[in-house]
mmCIF file of C-alpha atoms in Angstrom:
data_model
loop_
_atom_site.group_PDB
_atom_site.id
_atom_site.type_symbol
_atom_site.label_atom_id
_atom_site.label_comp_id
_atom_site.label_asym_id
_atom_site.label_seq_id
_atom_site.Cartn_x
_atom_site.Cartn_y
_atom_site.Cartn_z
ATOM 1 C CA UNK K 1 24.007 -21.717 -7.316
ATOM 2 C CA UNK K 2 20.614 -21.752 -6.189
ATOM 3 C CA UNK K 3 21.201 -18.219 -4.369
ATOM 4 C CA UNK K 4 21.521 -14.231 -5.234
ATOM 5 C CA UNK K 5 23.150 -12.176 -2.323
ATOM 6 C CA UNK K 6 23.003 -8.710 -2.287
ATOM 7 C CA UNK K 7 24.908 -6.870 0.090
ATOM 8 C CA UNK K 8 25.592 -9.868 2.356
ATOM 9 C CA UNK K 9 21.719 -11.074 2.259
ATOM 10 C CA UNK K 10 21.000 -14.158 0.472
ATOM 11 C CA UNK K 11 17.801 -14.781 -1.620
ATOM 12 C CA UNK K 12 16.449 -17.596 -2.749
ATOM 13 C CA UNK K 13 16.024 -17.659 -6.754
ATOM 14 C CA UNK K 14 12.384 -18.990 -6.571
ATOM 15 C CA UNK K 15 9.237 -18.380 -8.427
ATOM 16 C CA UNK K 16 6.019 -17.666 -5.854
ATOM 17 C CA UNK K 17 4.788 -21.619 -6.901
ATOM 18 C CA UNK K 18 8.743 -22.881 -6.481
ATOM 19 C CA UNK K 19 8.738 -21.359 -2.939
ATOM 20 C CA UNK K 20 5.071 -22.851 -1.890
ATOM 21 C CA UNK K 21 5.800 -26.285 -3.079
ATOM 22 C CA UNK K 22 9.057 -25.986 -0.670
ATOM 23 C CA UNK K 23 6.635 -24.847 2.240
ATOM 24 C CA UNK K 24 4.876 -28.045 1.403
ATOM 25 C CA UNK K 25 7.116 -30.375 1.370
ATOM 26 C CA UNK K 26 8.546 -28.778 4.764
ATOM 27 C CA UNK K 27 4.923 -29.075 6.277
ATOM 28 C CA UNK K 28 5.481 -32.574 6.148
ATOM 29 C CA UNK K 29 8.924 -32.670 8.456
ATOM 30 C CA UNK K 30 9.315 -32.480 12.086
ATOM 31 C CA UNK K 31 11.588 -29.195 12.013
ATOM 32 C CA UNK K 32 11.245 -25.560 12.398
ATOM 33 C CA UNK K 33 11.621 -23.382 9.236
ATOM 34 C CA UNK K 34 12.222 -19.657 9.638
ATOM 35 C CA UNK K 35 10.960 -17.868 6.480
ATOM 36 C CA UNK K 36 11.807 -14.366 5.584
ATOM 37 C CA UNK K 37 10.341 -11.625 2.689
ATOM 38 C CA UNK K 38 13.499 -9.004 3.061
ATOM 39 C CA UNK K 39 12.874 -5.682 0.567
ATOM 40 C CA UNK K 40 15.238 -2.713 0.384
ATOM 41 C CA UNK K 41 14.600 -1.305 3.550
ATOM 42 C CA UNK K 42 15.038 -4.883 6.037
ATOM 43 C CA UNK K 43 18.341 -5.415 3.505
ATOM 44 C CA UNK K 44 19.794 -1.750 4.208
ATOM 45 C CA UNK K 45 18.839 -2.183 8.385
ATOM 46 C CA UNK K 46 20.573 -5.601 7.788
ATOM 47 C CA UNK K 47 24.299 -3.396 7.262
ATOM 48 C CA UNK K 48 23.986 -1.883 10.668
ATOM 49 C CA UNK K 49 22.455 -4.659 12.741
ATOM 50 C CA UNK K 50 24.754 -7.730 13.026
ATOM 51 C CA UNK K 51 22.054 -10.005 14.438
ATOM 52 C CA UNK K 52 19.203 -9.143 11.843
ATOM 53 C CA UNK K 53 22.146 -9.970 8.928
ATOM 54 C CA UNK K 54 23.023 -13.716 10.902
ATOM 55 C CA UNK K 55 19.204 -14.375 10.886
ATOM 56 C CA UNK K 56 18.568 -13.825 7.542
ATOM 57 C CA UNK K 57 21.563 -15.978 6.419
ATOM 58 C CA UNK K 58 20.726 -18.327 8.089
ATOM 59 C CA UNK K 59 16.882 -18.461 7.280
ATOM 60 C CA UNK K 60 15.458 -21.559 5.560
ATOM 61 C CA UNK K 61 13.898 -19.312 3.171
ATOM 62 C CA UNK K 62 14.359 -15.640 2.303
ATOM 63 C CA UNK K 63 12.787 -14.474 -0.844
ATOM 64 C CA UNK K 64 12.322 -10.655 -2.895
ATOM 65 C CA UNK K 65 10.018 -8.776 -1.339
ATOM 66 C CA UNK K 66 10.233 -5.480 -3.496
ATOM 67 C CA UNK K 67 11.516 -4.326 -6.746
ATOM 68 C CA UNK K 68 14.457 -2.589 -5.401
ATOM 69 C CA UNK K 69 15.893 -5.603 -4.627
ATOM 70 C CA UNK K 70 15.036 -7.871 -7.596
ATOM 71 C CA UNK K 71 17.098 -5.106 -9.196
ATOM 72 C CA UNK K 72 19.899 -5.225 -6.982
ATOM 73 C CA UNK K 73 20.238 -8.617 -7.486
ATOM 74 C CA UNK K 74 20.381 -8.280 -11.536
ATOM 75 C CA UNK K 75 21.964 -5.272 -11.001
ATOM 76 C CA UNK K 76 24.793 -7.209 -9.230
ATOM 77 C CA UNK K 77 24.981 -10.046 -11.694
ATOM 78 C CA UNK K 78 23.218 -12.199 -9.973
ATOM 79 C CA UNK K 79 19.446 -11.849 -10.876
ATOM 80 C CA UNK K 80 16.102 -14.040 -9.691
ATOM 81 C CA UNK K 81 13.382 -15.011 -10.847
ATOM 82 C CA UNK K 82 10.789 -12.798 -10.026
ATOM 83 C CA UNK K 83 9.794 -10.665 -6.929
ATOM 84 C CA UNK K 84 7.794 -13.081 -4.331
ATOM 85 C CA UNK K 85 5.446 -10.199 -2.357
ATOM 86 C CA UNK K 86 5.155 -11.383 1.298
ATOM 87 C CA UNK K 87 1.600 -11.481 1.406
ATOM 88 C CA UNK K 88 1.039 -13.497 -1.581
ATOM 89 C CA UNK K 89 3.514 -15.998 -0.388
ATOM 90 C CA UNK K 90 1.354 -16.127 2.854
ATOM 91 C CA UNK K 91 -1.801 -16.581 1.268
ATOM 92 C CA UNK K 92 -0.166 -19.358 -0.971
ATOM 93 C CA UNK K 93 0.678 -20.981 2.270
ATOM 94 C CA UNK K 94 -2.676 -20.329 4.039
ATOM 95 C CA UNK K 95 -4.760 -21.922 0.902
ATOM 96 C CA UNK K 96 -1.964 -24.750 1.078
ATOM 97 C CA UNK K 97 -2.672 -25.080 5.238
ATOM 98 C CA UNK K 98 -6.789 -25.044 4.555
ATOM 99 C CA UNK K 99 -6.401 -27.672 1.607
ATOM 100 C CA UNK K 100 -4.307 -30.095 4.056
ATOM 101 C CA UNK K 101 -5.388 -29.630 7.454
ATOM 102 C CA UNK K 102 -2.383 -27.393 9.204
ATOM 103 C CA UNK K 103 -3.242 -25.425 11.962
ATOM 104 C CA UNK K 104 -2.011 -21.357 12.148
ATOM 105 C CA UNK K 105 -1.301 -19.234 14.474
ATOM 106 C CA UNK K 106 -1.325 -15.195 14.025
ATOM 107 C CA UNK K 107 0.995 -12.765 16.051
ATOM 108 C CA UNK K 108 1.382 -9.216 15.551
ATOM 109 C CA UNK K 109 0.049 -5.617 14.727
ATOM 110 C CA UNK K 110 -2.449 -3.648 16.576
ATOM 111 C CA UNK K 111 -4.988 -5.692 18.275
ATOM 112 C CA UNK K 112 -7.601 -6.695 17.180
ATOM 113 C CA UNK K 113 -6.089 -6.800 13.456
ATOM 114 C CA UNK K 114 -4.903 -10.484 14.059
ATOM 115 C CA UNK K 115 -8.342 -11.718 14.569
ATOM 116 C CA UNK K 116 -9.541 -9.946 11.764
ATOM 117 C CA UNK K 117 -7.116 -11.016 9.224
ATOM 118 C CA UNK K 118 -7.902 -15.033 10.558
ATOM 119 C CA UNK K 119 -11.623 -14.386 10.029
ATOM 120 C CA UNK K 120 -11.110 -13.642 6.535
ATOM 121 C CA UNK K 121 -8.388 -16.360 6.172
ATOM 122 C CA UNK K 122 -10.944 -18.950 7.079
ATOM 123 C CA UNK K 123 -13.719 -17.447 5.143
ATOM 124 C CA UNK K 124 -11.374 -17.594 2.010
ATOM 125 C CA UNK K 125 -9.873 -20.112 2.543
ATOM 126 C CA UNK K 126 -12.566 -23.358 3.729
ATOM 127 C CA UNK K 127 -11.175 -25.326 6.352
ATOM 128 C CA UNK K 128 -8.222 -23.445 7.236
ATOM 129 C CA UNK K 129 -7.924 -24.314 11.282
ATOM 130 C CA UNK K 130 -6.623 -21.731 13.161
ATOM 131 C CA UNK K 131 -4.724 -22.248 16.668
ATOM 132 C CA UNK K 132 -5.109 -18.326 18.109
ATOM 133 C CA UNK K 133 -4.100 -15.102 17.420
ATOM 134 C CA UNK K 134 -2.103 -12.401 19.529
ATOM 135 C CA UNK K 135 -1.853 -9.002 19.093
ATOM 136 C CA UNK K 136 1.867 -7.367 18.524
ATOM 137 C CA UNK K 137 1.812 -4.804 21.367
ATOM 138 C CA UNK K 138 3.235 -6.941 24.319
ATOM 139 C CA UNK K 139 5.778 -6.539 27.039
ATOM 140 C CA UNK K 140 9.247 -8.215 27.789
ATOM 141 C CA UNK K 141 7.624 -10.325 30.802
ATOM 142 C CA UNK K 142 4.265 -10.845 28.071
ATOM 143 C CA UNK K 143 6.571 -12.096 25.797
ATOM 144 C CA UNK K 144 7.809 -15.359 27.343
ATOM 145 C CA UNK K 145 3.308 -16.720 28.302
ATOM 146 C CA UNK K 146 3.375 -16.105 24.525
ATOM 147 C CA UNK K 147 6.210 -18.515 23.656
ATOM 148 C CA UNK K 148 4.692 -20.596 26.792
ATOM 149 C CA UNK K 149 1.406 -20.621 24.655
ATOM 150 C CA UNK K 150 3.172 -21.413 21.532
ATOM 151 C CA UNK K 151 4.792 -24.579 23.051
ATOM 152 C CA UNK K 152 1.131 -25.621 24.771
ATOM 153 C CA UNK K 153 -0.912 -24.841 21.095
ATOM 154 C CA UNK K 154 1.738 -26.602 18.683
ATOM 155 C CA UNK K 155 0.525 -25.079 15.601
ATOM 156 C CA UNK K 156 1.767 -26.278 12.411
ATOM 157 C CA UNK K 157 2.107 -22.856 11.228
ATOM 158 C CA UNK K 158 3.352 -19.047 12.845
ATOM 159 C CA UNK K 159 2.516 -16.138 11.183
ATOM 160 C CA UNK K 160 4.614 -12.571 12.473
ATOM 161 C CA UNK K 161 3.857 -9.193 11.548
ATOM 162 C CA UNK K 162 5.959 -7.114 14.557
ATOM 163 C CA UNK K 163 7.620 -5.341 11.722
ATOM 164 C CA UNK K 164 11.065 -5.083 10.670
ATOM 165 C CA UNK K 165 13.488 -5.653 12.183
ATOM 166 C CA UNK K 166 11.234 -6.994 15.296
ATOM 167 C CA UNK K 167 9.908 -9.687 13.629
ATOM 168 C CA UNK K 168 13.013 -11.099 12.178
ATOM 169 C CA UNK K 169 14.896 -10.567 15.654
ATOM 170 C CA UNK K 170 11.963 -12.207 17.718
ATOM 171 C CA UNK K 171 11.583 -15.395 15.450
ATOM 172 C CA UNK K 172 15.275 -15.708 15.400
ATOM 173 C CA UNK K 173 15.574 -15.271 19.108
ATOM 174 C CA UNK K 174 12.788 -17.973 19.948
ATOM 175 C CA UNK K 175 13.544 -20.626 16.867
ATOM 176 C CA UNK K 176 14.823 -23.348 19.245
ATOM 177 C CA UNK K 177 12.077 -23.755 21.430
ATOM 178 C CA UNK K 178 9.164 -22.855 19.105
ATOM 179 C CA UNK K 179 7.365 -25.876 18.331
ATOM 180 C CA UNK K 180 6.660 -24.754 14.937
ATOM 181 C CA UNK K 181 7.451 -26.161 11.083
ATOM 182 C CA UNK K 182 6.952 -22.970 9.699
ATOM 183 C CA UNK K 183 7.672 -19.293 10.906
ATOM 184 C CA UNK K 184 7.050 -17.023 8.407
ATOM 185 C CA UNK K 185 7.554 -12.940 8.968
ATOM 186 C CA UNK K 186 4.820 -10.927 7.277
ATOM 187 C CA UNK K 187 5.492 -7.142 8.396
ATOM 188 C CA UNK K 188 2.160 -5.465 7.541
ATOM 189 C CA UNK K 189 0.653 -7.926 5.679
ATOM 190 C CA UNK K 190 -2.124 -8.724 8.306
ATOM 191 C CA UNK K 191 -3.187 -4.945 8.150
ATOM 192 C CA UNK K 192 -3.846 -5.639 4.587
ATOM 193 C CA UNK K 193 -5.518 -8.812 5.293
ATOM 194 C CA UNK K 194 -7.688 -7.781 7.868
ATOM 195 C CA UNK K 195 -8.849 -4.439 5.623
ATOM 196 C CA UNK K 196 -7.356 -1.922 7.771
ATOM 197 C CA UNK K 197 -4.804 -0.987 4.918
ATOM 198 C CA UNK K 198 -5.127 -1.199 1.206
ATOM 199 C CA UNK K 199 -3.172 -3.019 -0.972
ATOM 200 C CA UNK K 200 -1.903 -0.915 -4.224
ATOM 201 C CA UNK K 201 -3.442 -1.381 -7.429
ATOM 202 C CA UNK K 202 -2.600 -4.018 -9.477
ATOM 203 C CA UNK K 203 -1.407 -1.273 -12.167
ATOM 204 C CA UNK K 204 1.204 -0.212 -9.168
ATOM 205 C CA UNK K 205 2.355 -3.419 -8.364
ATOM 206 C CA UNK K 206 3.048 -4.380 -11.904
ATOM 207 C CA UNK K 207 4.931 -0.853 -12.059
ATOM 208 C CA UNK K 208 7.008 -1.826 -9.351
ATOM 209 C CA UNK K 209 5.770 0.884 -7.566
ATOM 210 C CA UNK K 210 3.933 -0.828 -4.451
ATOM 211 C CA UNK K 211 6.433 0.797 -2.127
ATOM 212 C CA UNK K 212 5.491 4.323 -3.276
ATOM 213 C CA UNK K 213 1.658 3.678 -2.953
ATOM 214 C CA UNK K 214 2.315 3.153 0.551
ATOM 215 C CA UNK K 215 4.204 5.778 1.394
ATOM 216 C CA UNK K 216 1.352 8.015 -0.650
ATOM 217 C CA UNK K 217 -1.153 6.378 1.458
ATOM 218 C CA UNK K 218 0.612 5.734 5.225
ATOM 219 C CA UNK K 219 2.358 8.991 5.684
ATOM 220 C CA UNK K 220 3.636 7.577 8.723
ATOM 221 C CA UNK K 221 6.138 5.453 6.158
ATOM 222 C CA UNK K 222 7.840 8.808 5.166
ATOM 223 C CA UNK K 223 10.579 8.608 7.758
ATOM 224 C CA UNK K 224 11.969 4.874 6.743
ATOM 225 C CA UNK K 225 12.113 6.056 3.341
ATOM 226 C CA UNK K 226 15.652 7.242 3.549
ATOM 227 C CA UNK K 227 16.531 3.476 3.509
ATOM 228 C CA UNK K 228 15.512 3.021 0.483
ATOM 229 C CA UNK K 229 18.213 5.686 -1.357
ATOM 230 C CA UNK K 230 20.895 4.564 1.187
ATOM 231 C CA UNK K 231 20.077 0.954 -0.110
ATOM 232 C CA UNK K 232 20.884 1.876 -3.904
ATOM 233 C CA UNK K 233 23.653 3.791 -2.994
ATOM 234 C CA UNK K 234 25.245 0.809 -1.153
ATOM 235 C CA UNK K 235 24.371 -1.245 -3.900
ATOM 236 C CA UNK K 236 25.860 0.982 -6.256
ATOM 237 C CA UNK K 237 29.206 0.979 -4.185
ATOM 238 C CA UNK K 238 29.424 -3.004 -3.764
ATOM 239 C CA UNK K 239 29.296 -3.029 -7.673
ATOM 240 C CA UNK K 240 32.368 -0.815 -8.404
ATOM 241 C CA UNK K 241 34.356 -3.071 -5.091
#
């Protein structure tokens, strides 16, 4: 079985390296991937929103984005690997883009941060070709010349940070007609890339305590905290069923 589920979500039981080599070898088919980095909060949404739980079951890829649910998934007997943060699974895939010639595009946060965050890419990353950028903050009528620019740009490669569960919704919504092989949903990962945000401390992530950091440092996280309880208590109720 080459996949946990906790409460209804599957994850893929990959190492960060497992899950880039199966972005590469997908970079190399004619088909749209959908890739997803669920953590407590996206799987505890995922209980009350029908169409966010269908999307990430039926995503190509869905891998641990947080501690609370790599230990959900032991928890429930049914443990990966090791957590796979979403922005380190991006990067893998940007350095794997730069080193083989796929083009990106960016879409999300506030604007300006998109452009940012590809600046850097390409400055890390030599050679990494990037098809445009679009800021997050668009309207319904917006939001289909945005899908028309997708189809005219083709890039190999679409990066999402709208948020959960916008991002997840959106990609899901669109994955038929986006010429795309791979659509990967990044939350705030572009804030961090672009230096508007900091990333915990190494000594935090290793803690498992990422998620606290940022709710120490983005106040504004306080109110979507409750998920995270609500997720362990769920958790703790699907054992005992």
């Amino acid at each position: 079985m080459n996949k946990a589920w906790v409460l209804g979500v599957p994850l893929d039981r990959v190492t960060l390296g497992q899950a880039r080599d199966k972005l590469a070898r997908w970079l190399q088919e004619d088909k749209t991937r959908l890739v997803f980095t669920p953590n407590a909060e996206i799987i505890a949404l995922a209980q009350d929103n029908p169409q966010l739980k269908q999307a990430l079951v039926a995503a190509d890829l869905t891998v641990p984005d947080g501690v609370g649910v790599v230990w959900a998934a032991r928890y429930l007997g049914s443990p990966v690997p090791e957590r796979v943060p979403g922005i380190e699974l991006l990067e893998s895939l940007m350095e794997l883009a730069a080193d083989q010639g796929y083009s990106v595009f960016f879409l999300g946060s506030q604007p300006g941060v998109a452009e940012e965050a590809a600046q850097r890419l390409k400055l890390k990353y030599t050679g990494l070709r990037l098809a445009g950028t679009h800021h997050g903050y668009f309207s319904s009528q917006e939001e289909q010349a945005i899908v028309k620019m997708l189809q005219d740009l083709r890039p190999d490669i679409l990066v999402v940070a709208l948020g959960a569960p916008k991002q997840e919704l959106w990609l899901w919504r669109y994955r038929f007609v986006l010429p795309v092989k791979i659509a990967l949903g990044v939350g705030g990962s572009l804030d961090v890339l672009a230096g508007r945000v900091k990333r915990a401390p190494l000594i935090w992530q290793r803690l498992g305590l990422e998620w606290l950091y940022r709710i120490l440092t983005e106040p504004r996280r306080l109110k979507r905290a409750w998920q995270l309880p609500r997720f362990v208590g769920m958790v703790l109720r699907q054992k005992r069923t």
